[in-house]
Amino acid sequence: MKRRDLLAAGLLLPLESLAQTCGVITPRQTEGPFFKTDSPKRISLLEAESRGPRFLVTGTVLSAQCKPVPNALLDFWHSDEEGAYDNRGFRYRGHQFADAQGRFRLETIVPAEYPGRTRHIHVKVQAPGKRILTTQLYFPGDPGNPRDGLYRRELEMKKGKGEEASFDFVVEA
Ligand code: FE
């Protein structure tokens, strides 16, 4: 079989996706002032009163050796429709564990920007028993990205169809 046919059959990953997801540990970023411990365990951060556009992020947690990290902890938090964080309760905060193939899925809204920052999602990722990686994810093609000093292209999610994006983390495992 030719490489092209293998790709089409889903038996090979495109080289670009390998280059993006393997080897280099995901860059760390500041946790910022609004992290809270003890977030609820949930895959969906959607609330009955959520007004922001729905957004889905999927991806895989990988080791530097490009192996999936089963049961990796992912703890997400982001601002609401007004660009505010819930510091009393747990709106738009939640943790989950990657599945046996290291995959995760986060259902939420597109958070609003707040002064000085482009749109972003905060996250802590940890392979079982290993060091916590704290970072932030950025929205594909957001016009605010180039104006934000913290923004890094390597942390931009990959655009999927509609309001969907993907990101693969590489952590110490
Ligand atoms: Fe923030």
PDB file of C-alpha atoms and ligand atoms in Angstrom, residues 34 85 114 117 120 122 136, ligand 1:
ATOM      1  CA  PHE A  34      -8.358  32.452  39.870  1.00  0.00           C
ATOM      2  CA  TYR A  85     -14.417  33.982  36.994  1.00  0.00           C
ATOM      3  CA  TYR A 114     -11.480  40.225  29.880  1.00  0.00           C
ATOM      4  CA  ARG A 117      -6.235  39.070  27.826  1.00  0.00           C
ATOM      5  CA  HIS A 120      -8.280  31.430  26.889  1.00  0.00           C
ATOM      6  CA  HIS A 122      -6.836  27.506  31.953  1.00  0.00           C
ATOM      7  CA  GLN A 136      -3.576  27.904  29.068  1.00  0.00           C
TER       8      GLN A 136
HETATM    9 FE    FE B   1      -7.606  33.765  32.856  1.00  0.00          FE
END
